[in-house]
CSV table of C-alpha atoms and ligand atoms in Angstrom, one decimal:
chain,number,residue,atom,x,y,z
J,1,UNK,CA,97.9,106.1,83.6
J,2,UNK,CA,101.3,107.2,84.8
J,3,UNK,CA,102.1,109.8,82.1
J,4,UNK,CA,98.7,111.4,82.5
J,5,UNK,CA,98.9,111.4,86.3
J,6,UNK,CA,102.4,112.8,86.4
J,7,UNK,CA,101.3,115.6,84.1
J,8,UNK,CA,98.3,116.4,86.3
J,9,UNK,CA,100.5,116.5,89.4
J,10,UNK,CA,103.0,118.8,87.8
J,11,UNK,CA,100.2,121.1,86.6
J,12,UNK,CA,99.0,121.6,90.2
J,13,UNK,CA,102.6,122.3,91.4
J,14,UNK,CA,103.0,124.9,88.7
J,15,UNK,CA,99.6,126.5,89.4
J,16,UNK,CA,100.6,126.7,93.2
J,17,UNK,CA,96.9,126.2,94.1
J,18,UNK,CA,97.5,123.4,96.5
J,19,UNK,CA,94.3,123.5,98.5
J,20,UNK,CA,90.8,123.4,96.9
J,21,UNK,CA,90.8,125.3,93.5
J,22,UNK,CA,89.8,124.1,90.0
J,23,UNK,CA,91.0,120.5,90.3
J,24,UNK,CA,88.9,120.0,93.4
J,25,UNK,CA,85.7,121.6,91.9
J,26,UNK,CA,86.1,119.6,88.8
J,27,UNK,CA,86.4,116.4,90.8
J,28,UNK,CA,83.4,117.2,92.9
J,29,UNK,CA,81.3,117.8,89.8
J,30,UNK,CA,82.5,114.5,88.1
J,31,UNK,CA,82.0,112.5,91.3
J,32,UNK,CA,78.4,113.9,91.8
J,33,UNK,CA,77.6,113.0,88.1
J,34,UNK,CA,79.2,109.5,88.5
J,35,UNK,CA,77.1,108.8,91.6
J,36,UNK,CA,74.0,110.5,90.3
J,37,UNK,CA,73.5,112.9,93.3
J,38,UNK,CA,73.1,116.7,93.5
J,39,UNK,CA,76.0,117.4,95.8
J,40,UNK,CA,79.5,116.1,96.3
J,41,UNK,CA,81.7,117.6,99.1
J,42,UNK,CA,85.3,116.4,98.9
J,43,UNK,CA,87.2,116.1,102.1
J,44,UNK,CA,90.5,115.0,103.6
J,45,UNK,CA,89.6,111.4,104.3
J,46,UNK,CA,86.7,108.9,104.7
J,47,UNK,CA,86.9,109.4,108.4
J,48,UNK,CA,86.5,113.1,108.1
J,49,UNK,CA,83.6,112.5,105.8
J,50,UNK,CA,81.8,110.4,108.4
J,51,UNK,CA,82.6,112.9,111.1
J,52,UNK,CA,81.3,115.8,109.1
J,53,UNK,CA,78.1,113.9,108.3
J,54,UNK,CA,77.4,113.3,112.0
J,55,UNK,CA,78.2,116.9,112.8
J,56,UNK,CA,75.9,118.1,110.1
J,57,UNK,CA,72.9,116.2,111.5
J,58,UNK,CA,73.9,117.6,114.9
J,59,UNK,CA,74.8,114.4,116.8
J,60,UNK,CA,75.3,115.4,120.4
J,61,UNK,CA,76.9,113.7,123.4
J,62,UNK,CA,74.7,110.9,124.6
J,63,UNK,CA,72.9,110.4,121.3
J,64,UNK,CA,73.0,106.9,119.9
J,65,UNK,CA,74.0,105.8,116.4
J,66,UNK,CA,73.4,102.3,115.2
J,67,UNK,CA,76.2,100.6,113.3
J,68,UNK,CA,78.0,97.3,112.7
J,69,UNK,CA,80.8,95.9,114.8
J,70,UNK,CA,82.4,94.1,111.8
J,71,UNK,CA,84.1,97.1,110.0
J,72,UNK,CA,87.1,99.3,110.1
J,73,UNK,CA,87.4,101.2,113.4
J,74,UNK,CA,86.6,104.6,111.9
J,75,UNK,CA,82.9,103.7,111.5
J,76,UNK,CA,82.4,103.7,115.3
J,77,UNK,CA,85.3,106.0,116.2
J,78,UNK,CA,83.6,109.1,114.7
J,79,UNK,CA,80.5,108.4,116.7
J,80,UNK,CA,82.4,108.0,120.0
J,81,UNK,CA,84.6,111.0,119.1
J,82,UNK,CA,81.5,113.2,119.3
J,83,UNK,CA,80.6,111.7,122.7
J,84,UNK,CA,77.7,109.8,121.2
J,85,UNK,CA,77.2,106.1,121.7
J,86,UNK,CA,77.9,103.5,118.9
J,87,UNK,CA,75.2,100.9,119.3
J,88,UNK,CA,76.2,97.6,117.6
J,89,UNK,CA,74.0,95.3,115.7
J,90,UNK,CA,75.1,91.8,114.5
J,91,UNK,CA,75.7,91.1,110.8
J,92,UNK,CA,74.1,88.9,108.2
J,93,UNK,CA,75.9,85.5,107.8
J,94,UNK,CA,76.1,85.8,104.0
J,95,UNK,CA,77.0,89.4,103.2
J,96,UNK,CA,78.6,90.3,106.5
J,97,UNK,CA,76.7,93.6,106.4
J,98,UNK,CA,74.5,94.9,109.3
J,99,UNK,CA,71.4,92.7,109.7
J,100,UNK,CA,68.3,94.8,109.2
J,101,UNK,CA,66.1,92.3,111.1
J,102,UNK,CA,68.1,93.1,114.3
J,103,UNK,CA,68.0,96.9,114.1
J,104,UNK,CA,64.6,97.8,115.4
J,105,UNK,CA,65.2,96.2,118.8
J,106,UNK,CA,68.2,98.5,119.3
J,107,UNK,CA,66.3,101.8,118.6
J,108,UNK,CA,65.6,104.0,121.7
J,109,UNK,CA,64.5,107.6,122.2
J,110,UNK,CA,68.2,108.6,121.9
J,111,UNK,CA,68.8,107.0,118.5
J,112,UNK,CA,69.7,109.7,116.0
J,113,UNK,CA,71.0,107.8,113.0
J,114,UNK,CA,71.8,104.4,111.4
J,115,UNK,CA,75.2,104.0,109.8
J,116,UNK,CA,75.3,100.8,107.7
J,117,UNK,CA,78.7,99.9,106.2
J,118,UNK,CA,78.8,98.5,102.7
J,119,UNK,CA,81.5,96.1,103.5
J,120,UNK,CA,84.0,94.6,101.0
J,121,UNK,CA,82.4,96.6,98.2
J,122,UNK,CA,78.8,95.3,98.4
J,123,UNK,CA,76.0,97.6,99.6
J,124,UNK,CA,74.1,96.8,102.8
J,125,UNK,CA,70.4,96.1,102.5
J,126,UNK,CA,69.6,99.8,102.1
J,127,UNK,CA,65.8,99.5,101.3
J,128,UNK,CA,65.1,97.7,104.6
J,129,UNK,CA,67.3,100.0,106.5
J,130,UNK,CA,65.7,103.1,105.0
J,131,UNK,CA,62.3,101.8,105.8
J,132,UNK,CA,63.1,101.4,109.4
J,133,UNK,CA,64.8,104.8,109.5
J,134,UNK,CA,61.7,106.4,108.0
J,135,UNK,CA,59.4,104.7,110.6
J,136,UNK,CA,61.5,106.2,113.5
J,137,UNK,CA,62.5,109.4,111.8
J,138,UNK,CA,66.2,108.6,111.7
J,139,UNK,CA,69.0,109.7,109.3
J,140,UNK,CA,70.8,107.0,107.4
J,141,UNK,CA,74.5,107.5,106.6
J,142,UNK,CA,76.0,104.9,104.3
J,143,UNK,CA,79.7,104.2,105.1
J,144,UNK,CA,80.6,103.5,101.5
J,145,UNK,CA,84.4,103.7,102.1
J,146,UNK,CA,84.7,100.3,100.4
J,147,UNK,CA,81.8,100.3,98.0
J,148,UNK,CA,82.4,103.3,95.7
J,149,UNK,CA,81.1,102.4,92.3
J,150,UNK,CA,79.0,99.5,93.5
J,151,UNK,CA,75.3,99.3,92.5
J,152,UNK,CA,72.2,98.5,94.5
J,153,UNK,CA,69.0,98.0,92.5
J,154,UNK,CA,70.5,100.0,89.6
J,155,UNK,CA,71.5,103.0,91.8
J,156,UNK,CA,75.1,103.8,92.8
J,157,UNK,CA,76.4,103.4,96.3
J,158,UNK,CA,76.5,106.8,98.0
J,159,UNK,CA,73.1,107.6,96.4
J,160,UNK,CA,71.1,105.2,98.6
J,161,UNK,CA,70.3,107.2,101.7
J,162,UNK,CA,70.4,110.8,103.3
J,163,UNK,CA,74.2,110.9,103.2
J,164,UNK,CA,76.8,108.6,101.6
J,165,UNK,CA,80.5,108.8,102.4
J,166,UNK,CA,83.5,107.3,100.6
J,167,UNK,CA,87.2,107.1,101.0
J,168,UNK,CA,90.1,107.5,98.5
J,169,UNK,CA,92.7,105.8,100.8
J,170,UNK,CA,95.2,104.2,98.4
J,171,UNK,CA,93.9,100.6,98.9
J,172,UNK,CA,90.2,101.4,98.3
J,173,UNK,CA,88.7,100.7,94.9
J,174,UNK,CA,89.2,104.3,93.8
J,175,UNK,CA,92.4,105.3,95.6
J,176,UNK,CA,94.5,108.5,95.5
J,177,UNK,CA,98.2,109.0,96.5
J,178,UNK,CA,97.5,109.7,100.1
J,179,UNK,CA,94.3,110.4,102.1
J,180,UNK,CA,91.1,111.7,100.6
J,181,UNK,CA,87.4,111.3,100.8
J,182,UNK,CA,84.0,112.5,99.7
J,183,UNK,CA,80.5,113.0,101.0
J,184,UNK,CA,77.3,112.8,98.8
J,185,UNK,CA,73.8,114.0,99.4
J,186,UNK,CA,70.7,115.4,97.6
J,187,UNK,CA,69.8,117.5,100.7
J,188,UNK,CA,70.5,121.2,100.0
J,189,UNK,CA,70.7,122.2,103.7
J,190,UNK,CA,73.0,119.4,104.7
J,191,UNK,CA,75.2,119.9,101.7
J,192,UNK,CA,75.7,123.5,102.5
J,193,UNK,CA,76.4,122.8,106.2
J,194,UNK,CA,78.9,120.0,105.5
J,195,UNK,CA,80.8,122.2,103.0
J,196,UNK,CA,81.1,125.0,105.7
J,197,UNK,CA,82.0,122.5,108.5
J,198,UNK,CA,84.7,120.9,106.3
J,199,UNK,CA,86.5,124.3,106.1
J,200,UNK,CA,86.6,125.5,109.8
J,201,UNK,CA,82.9,126.3,109.9
J,202,UNK,CA,83.8,129.3,107.7
J,203,UNK,CA,80.8,130.7,105.8
J,204,UNK,CA,82.9,133.4,104.2
J,205,UNK,CA,86.5,134.3,104.7
J,206,UNK,CA,87.2,134.7,108.4
J,207,UNK,CA,83.5,134.5,109.3
J,208,UNK,CA,82.9,131.3,111.3
J,209,UNK,CA,79.4,130.1,111.6
J,210,UNK,CA,80.2,126.7,113.2
J,211,UNK,CA,83.0,124.9,115.0
J,212,UNK,CA,84.3,122.8,112.1
J,213,UNK,CA,87.4,121.0,110.9
J,214,UNK,CA,90.3,121.4,108.6
J,215,UNK,CA,88.9,118.7,106.4
J,216,UNK,CA,89.8,119.8,102.9
J,217,UNK,CA,91.1,117.7,100.1
J,218,UNK,CA,94.5,118.6,98.5
J,219,UNK,CA,94.5,119.7,94.9
J,220,UNK,CA,97.2,117.1,94.0
J,221,UNK,CA,94.9,114.3,95.2
J,222,UNK,CA,92.0,115.8,93.2
J,223,UNK,CA,94.2,116.0,90.1
J,224,UNK,CA,95.2,112.3,90.5
J,225,UNK,CA,91.5,111.3,91.0
J,226,UNK,CA,90.4,113.3,88.0
J,227,UNK,CA,92.6,111.0,85.9
J,228,UNK,CA,91.8,107.8,87.6
J,229,UNK,CA,88.1,108.4,87.5
J,230,UNK,CA,88.2,108.2,83.7
J,231,UNK,CA,89.3,104.6,83.9
J,232,UNK,CA,87.3,103.6,87.0
J,233,UNK,CA,84.2,102.1,85.2
J,234,UNK,CA,86.5,99.8,83.2
J,235,UNK,CA,88.4,98.9,86.4
J,236,UNK,CA,85.1,98.1,88.2
J,237,UNK,CA,84.2,95.7,85.3
J,238,UNK,CA,87.5,93.9,85.5
J,239,UNK,CA,87.2,93.7,89.3
J,240,UNK,CA,83.8,92.1,89.0
J,241,UNK,CA,85.1,89.6,86.4
J,242,UNK,CA,88.1,88.7,88.6
J,243,UNK,CA,85.8,88.3,91.6
J,244,UNK,CA,83.5,85.9,89.8
J,245,UNK,CA,86.6,84.1,88.5
J,246,UNK,CA,88.0,83.6,92.0
J,247,UNK,CA,84.6,82.3,93.2
J,248,UNK,CA,83.9,79.9,90.4
J,249,UNK,CA,87.4,78.4,90.4
J,250,UNK,CA,87.5,78.1,94.2
J,251,UNK,CA,84.1,76.5,94.3
J,252,UNK,CA,85.1,74.0,91.6
J,253,UNK,CA,88.1,72.8,93.6
J,254,UNK,CA,87.0,72.9,97.3
J,255,UNK,CA,84.0,72.5,99.5
J,256,UNK,CA,85.8,73.8,102.5
J,257,UNK,CA,86.0,77.5,101.5
J,258,UNK,CA,83.1,79.9,101.9
J,259,UNK,CA,83.3,82.4,99.0
J,260,UNK,CA,81.7,85.9,98.9
J,261,UNK,CA,77.9,85.9,98.4
J,262,UNK,CA,76.8,88.8,96.1
J,263,UNK,CA,73.0,89.4,96.2
J,264,UNK,CA,71.2,89.4,92.8
J,265,UNK,CA,70.0,93.0,93.3
J,266,UNK,CA,73.6,94.3,93.8
J,267,UNK,CA,77.1,94.4,92.4
J,268,UNK,CA,80.3,94.4,94.3
J,269,UNK,CA,83.5,96.4,93.6
J,270,UNK,CA,85.4,93.8,95.7
J,271,UNK,CA,87.3,96.3,97.9
J,272,UNK,CA,88.5,93.0,99.4
J,273,UNK,CA,88.1,89.4,98.2
J,274,UNK,CA,87.5,87.7,101.5
J,275,UNK,CA,86.9,84.0,102.1
J,276,UNK,CA,86.2,82.0,105.2
J,277,UNK,CA,88.1,78.9,106.2
J,278,UNK,CA,88.2,76.7,109.3
J,279,UNK,CA,91.9,76.6,109.8
J,280,UNK,CA,92.9,80.1,109.0
J,281,UNK,CA,96.4,80.2,110.5
J,282,UNK,CA,97.4,77.2,108.5
J,283,UNK,CA,96.1,78.6,105.2
J,284,UNK,CA,97.8,82.0,105.8
J,285,UNK,CA,101.2,80.3,106.7
J,286,UNK,CA,101.0,78.1,103.6
J,287,UNK,CA,100.1,81.0,101.3
J,288,UNK,CA,102.8,83.2,102.8
J,289,UNK,CA,105.3,80.4,102.2
J,290,UNK,CA,104.6,80.6,98.5
J,291,UNK,CA,104.9,84.3,98.4
J,292,UNK,CA,101.1,85.0,98.5
J,293,UNK,CA,100.3,87.9,100.9
J,294,UNK,CA,97.0,87.8,102.9
J,295,UNK,CA,95.2,90.1,105.2
J,296,UNK,CA,92.5,89.8,107.8
J,297,UNK,CA,89.6,92.3,107.5
J,298,UNK,CA,88.9,92.3,110.5
J,299,UNK,CA,90.4,90.1,113.2
J,300,UNK,CA,88.8,92.0,116.2
J,301,UNK,CA,85.1,93.0,116.4
J,302,UNK,CA,84.8,96.7,117.4
J,303,UNK,CA,83.1,95.9,120.8
J,304,UNK,CA,86.2,94.0,121.8
J,305,UNK,CA,88.5,97.0,121.1
J,306,UNK,CA,90.1,98.4,124.2
J,307,UNK,CA,89.2,102.0,123.2
J,308,UNK,CA,85.5,101.0,123.2
J,309,UNK,CA,85.5,98.7,126.3
J,310,UNK,CA,83.6,101.4,128.2
J,311,UNK,CA,80.6,100.5,126.2
J,312,UNK,CA,80.4,97.2,128.0
J,313,UNK,CA,78.7,95.6,125.0
J,314,UNK,CA,77.3,92.1,125.6
J,315,UNK,CA,79.3,89.8,123.4
J,316,UNK,CA,76.5,87.2,123.3
J,317,UNK,CA,74.6,89.5,121.0
J,318,UNK,CA,77.0,89.0,118.2
J,319,UNK,CA,77.4,85.3,117.3
J,320,UNK,CA,77.8,85.9,113.6
J,321,UNK,CA,80.4,88.6,114.0
J,322,UNK,CA,82.4,86.3,116.4
J,323,UNK,CA,82.4,83.5,114.0
J,324,UNK,CA,83.3,85.5,110.9
J,325,UNK,CA,86.1,87.3,112.7
J,326,UNK,CA,87.7,83.9,113.4
J,327,UNK,CA,87.4,82.6,109.8
J,328,UNK,CA,87.7,85.5,107.5
J,329,UNK,CA,90.8,86.0,105.3
J,330,UNK,CA,91.4,88.2,102.3
J,331,UNK,CA,93.3,87.1,99.1
J,332,UNK,CA,95.3,89.4,96.9
J,333,UNK,CA,93.0,91.5,94.7
J,334,UNK,CA,93.2,94.4,92.3
J,335,UNK,CA,92.0,95.3,88.8
J,336,UNK,CA,95.5,94.4,87.6
J,337,UNK,CA,95.7,90.9,89.0
J,338,UNK,CA,96.5,88.5,86.1
J,339,UNK,CA,94.8,85.2,85.6
J,340,UNK,CA,98.2,83.5,86.1
J,341,UNK,CA,98.6,85.1,89.5
J,342,UNK,CA,95.0,84.2,90.4
J,343,UNK,CA,95.6,80.6,89.4
J,344,UNK,CA,98.8,80.4,91.4
J,345,UNK,CA,97.0,81.8,94.5
J,346,UNK,CA,94.1,79.3,94.1
J,347,UNK,CA,96.4,76.4,93.6
J,348,UNK,CA,98.2,77.1,96.9
J,349,UNK,CA,95.0,78.0,98.7
J,350,UNK,CA,93.4,74.6,97.8
J,351,UNK,CA,96.6,72.8,98.6
J,352,UNK,CA,96.8,74.4,102.0
J,353,UNK,CA,93.4,72.8,102.9
J,354,UNK,CA,94.4,69.3,101.7
J,355,UNK,CA,97.0,68.7,104.3
H,1,PLP,C1,88.8,102.9,105.0
H,1,PLP,C2,87.5,103.0,105.8
H,1,PLP,C3,87.1,104.1,106.5
H,1,PLP,C4,88.0,105.3,106.7
H,1,PLP,O1,88.5,105.9,105.5
H,1,PLP,P1,89.8,106.8,105.6
H,1,PLP,O2,89.8,107.5,104.3
H,1,PLP,O3,91.0,105.9,105.7
H,1,PLP,O4,89.7,107.7,106.7
H,1,PLP,C5,85.9,104.1,107.1
H,1,PLP,N1,85.1,103.0,107.0
H,1,PLP,C6,85.4,101.9,106.4
H,1,PLP,C7,84.5,100.8,106.3
H,1,PLP,C8,86.7,101.8,105.7
H,1,PLP,O5,87.0,100.7,105.1
């Protein structure tokens, strides 16, 4: 894609429209079509997208928002940033997404929203979560930073609840050349409000209706995404095949590795290919020795983070999160991973457990 992307970047530079403009509007239209929703509001990052969603539904200090403790920090950070309280619910032992069965017990009169995270590229159990939200009149915001392009019962991630938010951080399934994000909704009022909030709460030039953010997406990033989006569906298919290939080859060769579980009613875009092993340190060292990089998504549950220690969360409520945090490790993954590379990784992975 290099020639096309280079050309698009140069076009933006020559146009001197660096903020918003045609490339951004074109991207928003294409992204909305891709997801199948009425509105897409592009923004500066996934974090800004989540923050804007909470601002749009008027989350106030003291309000509670239910989310998972097994995610990237941003999911809870934006809740706490507004002075609201992140209320954590433990995860499912197979998908590592928020466990819908445990949500109802955490709902109080202060609960305003549920923010499930579609972790590693597989959507959370959105039907069950939406049903609970409906019963208690709550908003559901899908943190789809890792799941853009994934499907749940035939519908795309970001089109499964009141609001869906994704990220174009370079390592996400659809990445740009810096920070970027997008918000999706079918709600006319929320869409309009988020668009205004994203640009300093400005309803028309120098007329400020709300306290907002500078949360705009750069035109250069939009131009890059406009090219990459054309190849994204084919990349998703490759990612899925490589994910299945990892799983079947690993299962063939070892009983000591827990591979990702993808539910039959969903697809995964494998933002990460993460496995669980008992002796993680040994596996990581061995793989690194053979030039195979690894990462841990995520080593520390959010309720154990110093910045959130004021919440005084009861750790005994999160046995699944505790266990998964100790065992999880991610293997190299991208749409451009070759079968030879994958075989090499699997060889050394299996070897590392045979010691
Ligand atoms: C990456 C990520 C974010 C934040 O997105 P940025 O674009 O980096 O701000 C939020 N939530 C999850 C689950 C993520 O993986």
